[in-house]
């Protein structure tokens, strides 16, 4: 059976009109090759309207892989005794952050699991001090991915140099959330994005594709993300991980992630949207950019003993996730990395609009 014609919906979004949830679901449901090609083309048109052929690069420092939680999909869940566990020292974090800056990334993303040494007994000073230490050492913006943290920490993180907070819900179906993130509070996690906005920090929200959600759930998520004041939205495919309850689940076909990226681009035209190297490595970069992504995450220096999030070894130690390798691929498709100041100007304009919104 052929898809329903999605041309009128695509036309509407290219003209800048808001889509309904039903229309978002119709786009995500596209199955035949010509409809999907039309969807990606519309997403590229919209991306080019707002961002031209420029992309931004995010360097990734996963500084602690310890975690108190037991997310069903995650290799770093507390009960996985065969996970890769480490905590980087201050010196190691500084060396990694400065070498990433030197390599040309636009942002350093400081990521950790909900490390019990920090999250239990309220030892958040370690986190805020680490952010300050890195902010003092580099001249580029910082993203912090600390897990779900108390509201009172947001002003301190901002004062210490955090430009972004990333905290992914993965789904906005609360029943599914409870299965994916057992014993975690849906609203406390959702509030991370609201608190970031309240205290003038930019926020990233994201979904995982292929974790048991329906297409309607994905459409609802894209709509919920539209209502949150977030400036970066990501979709990433579920990849089964050993020693997890979801190890036996089927991997998600990558085309579903690509369709989600394209629809997010149409619904969130001004936002940054990552092409994550964590799913297919550099082999999946061109398709994600062709679907409307304009940020490349997670760039990781080789041979530093660092892990990725979704796939802990993929393309890391052979240097495949370095800026040099990525720029060689971008040259083939005539996409350029933006100047460092273009990125800073963009996020500073977003931050000052939050300030003026707060005053009004
Ligand atoms: S997804 Fe994050 S919070 Fe959940 S187990 Fe993994 S590292 Fe911990």
PDB file of N, CA and C and ligand atoms in Angstrom, residues 62 64-79 85 111-115 146-148 168 170 180-182 184 189 208 309, ligand 1:
ATOM      1  N   UNK A  62      33.443  12.081  28.681  1.00  0.00           N
ATOM      2  CA  UNK A  62      32.629  11.248  29.578  1.00  0.00           C
ATOM      3  C   UNK A  62      33.501  10.991  30.809  1.00  0.00           C
ATOM      4  N   UNK A  64      32.878  10.457  34.143  1.00  0.00           N
ATOM      5  CA  UNK A  64      32.631   9.365  35.103  1.00  0.00           C
ATOM      6  C   UNK A  64      31.552   8.453  34.527  1.00  0.00           C
ATOM      7  N   UNK A  65      31.879   7.180  34.444  1.00  0.00           N
ATOM      8  CA  UNK A  65      30.899   6.215  33.921  1.00  0.00           C
ATOM      9  C   UNK A  65      30.211   5.459  35.060  1.00  0.00           C
ATOM     10  N   UNK A  66      30.433   5.918  36.300  1.00  0.00           N
ATOM     11  CA  UNK A  66      29.709   5.300  37.426  1.00  0.00           C
ATOM     12  C   UNK A  66      28.286   5.850  37.447  1.00  0.00           C
ATOM     13  N   UNK A  67      27.345   5.002  37.830  1.00  0.00           N
ATOM     14  CA  UNK A  67      25.957   5.458  37.868  1.00  0.00           C
ATOM     15  C   UNK A  67      25.171   4.674  38.908  1.00  0.00           C
ATOM     16  N   UNK A  68      24.309   5.407  39.640  1.00  0.00           N
ATOM     17  CA  UNK A  68      23.485   4.757  40.659  1.00  0.00           C
ATOM     18  C   UNK A  68      22.201   4.176  40.074  1.00  0.00           C
ATOM     19  N   UNK A  69      21.893   4.508  38.818  1.00  0.00           N
ATOM     20  CA  UNK A  69      20.613   4.109  38.225  1.00  0.00           C
ATOM     21  C   UNK A  69      20.716   2.805  37.449  1.00  0.00           C
ATOM     22  N   UNK A  70      19.554   2.310  37.068  1.00  0.00           N
ATOM     23  CA  UNK A  70      19.475   1.041  36.341  1.00  0.00           C
ATOM     24  C   UNK A  70      18.585   1.168  35.114  1.00  0.00           C
ATOM     25  N   UNK A  71      18.899   2.112  34.258  1.00  0.00           N
ATOM     26  CA  UNK A  71      18.095   2.273  33.046  1.00  0.00           C
ATOM     27  C   UNK A  71      18.187   0.986  32.219  1.00  0.00           C
ATOM     28  N   UNK A  72      17.054   0.550  31.721  1.00  0.00           N
ATOM     29  CA  UNK A  72      16.973  -0.784  31.110  1.00  0.00           C
ATOM     30  C   UNK A  72      17.810  -0.929  29.842  1.00  0.00           C
ATOM     31  N   UNK A  73      18.064   0.202  29.177  1.00  0.00           N
ATOM     32  CA  UNK A  73      18.750   0.147  27.882  1.00  0.00           C
ATOM     33  C   UNK A  73      20.246   0.396  27.989  1.00  0.00           C
ATOM     34  N   UNK A  74      20.746   0.730  29.203  1.00  0.00           N
ATOM     35  CA  UNK A  74      22.064   1.373  29.294  1.00  0.00           C
ATOM     36  C   UNK A  74      23.164   0.424  29.762  1.00  0.00           C
ATOM     37  N   UNK A  75      24.249   0.444  29.031  1.00  0.00           N
ATOM     38  CA  UNK A  75      25.431  -0.370  29.341  1.00  0.00           C
ATOM     39  C   UNK A  75      26.042   0.020  30.689  1.00  0.00           C
ATOM     40  N   UNK A  76      25.855   1.273  31.085  1.00  0.00           N
ATOM     41  CA  UNK A  76      26.485   1.773  32.320  1.00  0.00           C
ATOM     42  C   UNK A  76      25.572   1.657  33.530  1.00  0.00           C
ATOM     43  N   UNK A  77      24.447   0.943  33.387  1.00  0.00           N
ATOM     44  CA  UNK A  77      23.516   0.769  34.517  1.00  0.00           C
ATOM     45  C   UNK A  77      24.260   0.150  35.697  1.00  0.00           C
ATOM     46  N   UNK A  78      23.831   0.526  36.880  1.00  0.00           N
ATOM     47  CA  UNK A  78      24.546   0.153  38.097  1.00  0.00           C
ATOM     48  C   UNK A  78      24.772  -1.350  38.208  1.00  0.00           C
ATOM     49  N   UNK A  79      23.761  -2.138  37.827  1.00  0.00           N
ATOM     50  CA  UNK A  79      23.875  -3.574  38.062  1.00  0.00           C
ATOM     51  C   UNK A  79      24.708  -4.298  37.001  1.00  0.00           C
ATOM     52  N   UNK A  85      34.092   1.009  33.844  1.00  0.00           N
ATOM     53  CA  UNK A  85      33.948   2.032  34.902  1.00  0.00           C
ATOM     54  C   UNK A  85      35.248   2.796  35.073  1.00  0.00           C
ATOM     55  N   UNK A 111      30.169  15.027  30.474  1.00  0.00           N
ATOM     56  CA  UNK A 111      29.092  14.062  30.746  1.00  0.00           C
ATOM     57  C   UNK A 111      29.483  13.099  31.850  1.00  0.00           C
ATOM     58  N   UNK A 112      28.496  12.761  32.669  1.00  0.00           N
ATOM     59  CA  UNK A 112      28.714  11.692  33.657  1.00  0.00           C
ATOM     60  C   UNK A 112      27.424  10.897  33.829  1.00  0.00           C
ATOM     61  N   UNK A 113      27.538   9.667  34.342  1.00  0.00           N
ATOM     62  CA  UNK A 113      26.363   8.963  34.836  1.00  0.00           C
ATOM     63  C   UNK A 113      25.959   9.620  36.150  1.00  0.00           C
ATOM     64  N   UNK A 114      24.913   9.135  36.785  1.00  0.00           N
ATOM     65  CA  UNK A 114      24.585   9.697  38.106  1.00  0.00           C
ATOM     66  C   UNK A 114      25.525   9.034  39.113  1.00  0.00           C
ATOM     67  N   UNK A 115      26.766   9.525  39.083  1.00  0.00           N
ATOM     68  CA  UNK A 115      27.834   8.953  39.918  1.00  0.00           C
ATOM     69  C   UNK A 115      27.443   9.066  41.392  1.00  0.00           C
ATOM     70  N   UNK A 146      24.739  16.086  33.523  1.00  0.00           N
ATOM     71  CA  UNK A 146      25.037  15.561  34.859  1.00  0.00           C
ATOM     72  C   UNK A 146      24.027  14.547  35.378  1.00  0.00           C
ATOM     73  N   UNK A 147      23.015  14.168  34.555  1.00  0.00           N
ATOM     74  CA  UNK A 147      21.885  13.408  35.098  1.00  0.00           C
ATOM     75  C   UNK A 147      20.870  14.387  35.677  1.00  0.00           C
ATOM     76  N   UNK A 148      19.948  13.883  36.478  1.00  0.00           N
ATOM     77  CA  UNK A 148      18.904  14.751  37.044  1.00  0.00           C
ATOM     78  C   UNK A 148      19.389  15.304  38.378  1.00  0.00           C
ATOM     79  N   UNK A 168      18.165  13.865  28.827  1.00  0.00           N
ATOM     80  CA  UNK A 168      17.187  13.280  27.903  1.00  0.00           C
ATOM     81  C   UNK A 168      16.120  12.493  28.643  1.00  0.00           C
ATOM     82  N   UNK A 170      14.084  10.558  26.921  1.00  0.00           N
ATOM     83  CA  UNK A 170      14.072   9.392  26.011  1.00  0.00           C
ATOM     84  C   UNK A 170      12.665   9.062  25.512  1.00  0.00           C
ATOM     85  N   UNK A 180      11.712   2.172  31.121  1.00  0.00           N
ATOM     86  CA  UNK A 180      13.074   2.485  30.648  1.00  0.00           C
ATOM     87  C   UNK A 180      13.969   2.987  31.766  1.00  0.00           C
ATOM     88  N   UNK A 181      13.373   3.776  32.646  1.00  0.00           N
ATOM     89  CA  UNK A 181      14.161   4.401  33.721  1.00  0.00           C
ATOM     90  C   UNK A 181      13.520   4.056  35.063  1.00  0.00           C
ATOM     91  N   UNK A 182      13.616   2.783  35.495  1.00  0.00           N
ATOM     92  CA  UNK A 182      12.928   2.375  36.718  1.00  0.00           C
ATOM     93  C   UNK A 182      13.392   3.188  37.924  1.00  0.00           C
ATOM     94  N   UNK A 184      12.957   6.188  38.664  1.00  0.00           N
ATOM     95  CA  UNK A 184      13.279   7.599  38.453  1.00  0.00           C
ATOM     96  C   UNK A 184      11.974   8.376  38.253  1.00  0.00           C
ATOM     97  N   UNK A 189      12.798  14.748  36.133  1.00  0.00           N
ATOM     98  CA  UNK A 189      13.684  14.771  34.962  1.00  0.00           C
ATOM     99  C   UNK A 189      13.215  15.823  33.947  1.00  0.00           C
ATOM    100  N   UNK A 208      14.840   8.414  22.478  1.00  0.00           N
ATOM    101  CA  UNK A 208      15.469   7.230  21.915  1.00  0.00           C
ATOM    102  C   UNK A 208      14.423   6.538  21.042  1.00  0.00           C
ATOM    103  N   UNK A 309      28.637   6.852  24.831  1.00  0.00           N
ATOM    104  CA  UNK A 309      27.469   6.525  25.653  1.00  0.00           C
ATOM    105  C   UNK A 309      26.735   5.299  25.132  1.00  0.00           C
TER     106      UNK A 309
HETATM  107  S1  LIG B   1      21.202   6.205  31.017  1.00  0.00           S
HETATM  108 FE1  LIG B   1      22.358   7.565  32.375  1.00  0.00          FE
HETATM  109  S2  LIG B   1      21.191   7.509  34.302  1.00  0.00           S
HETATM  110 FE2  LIG B   1      20.572   5.706  33.121  1.00  0.00          FE
HETATM  111  S3  LIG B   1      21.918   4.042  33.824  1.00  0.00           S
HETATM  112 FE3  LIG B   1      22.837   4.972  31.988  1.00  0.00          FE
HETATM  113  S4  LIG B   1      24.292   6.468  32.779  1.00  0.00           S
HETATM  114 FE4  LIG B   1      22.849   5.960  34.433  1.00  0.00          FE
END
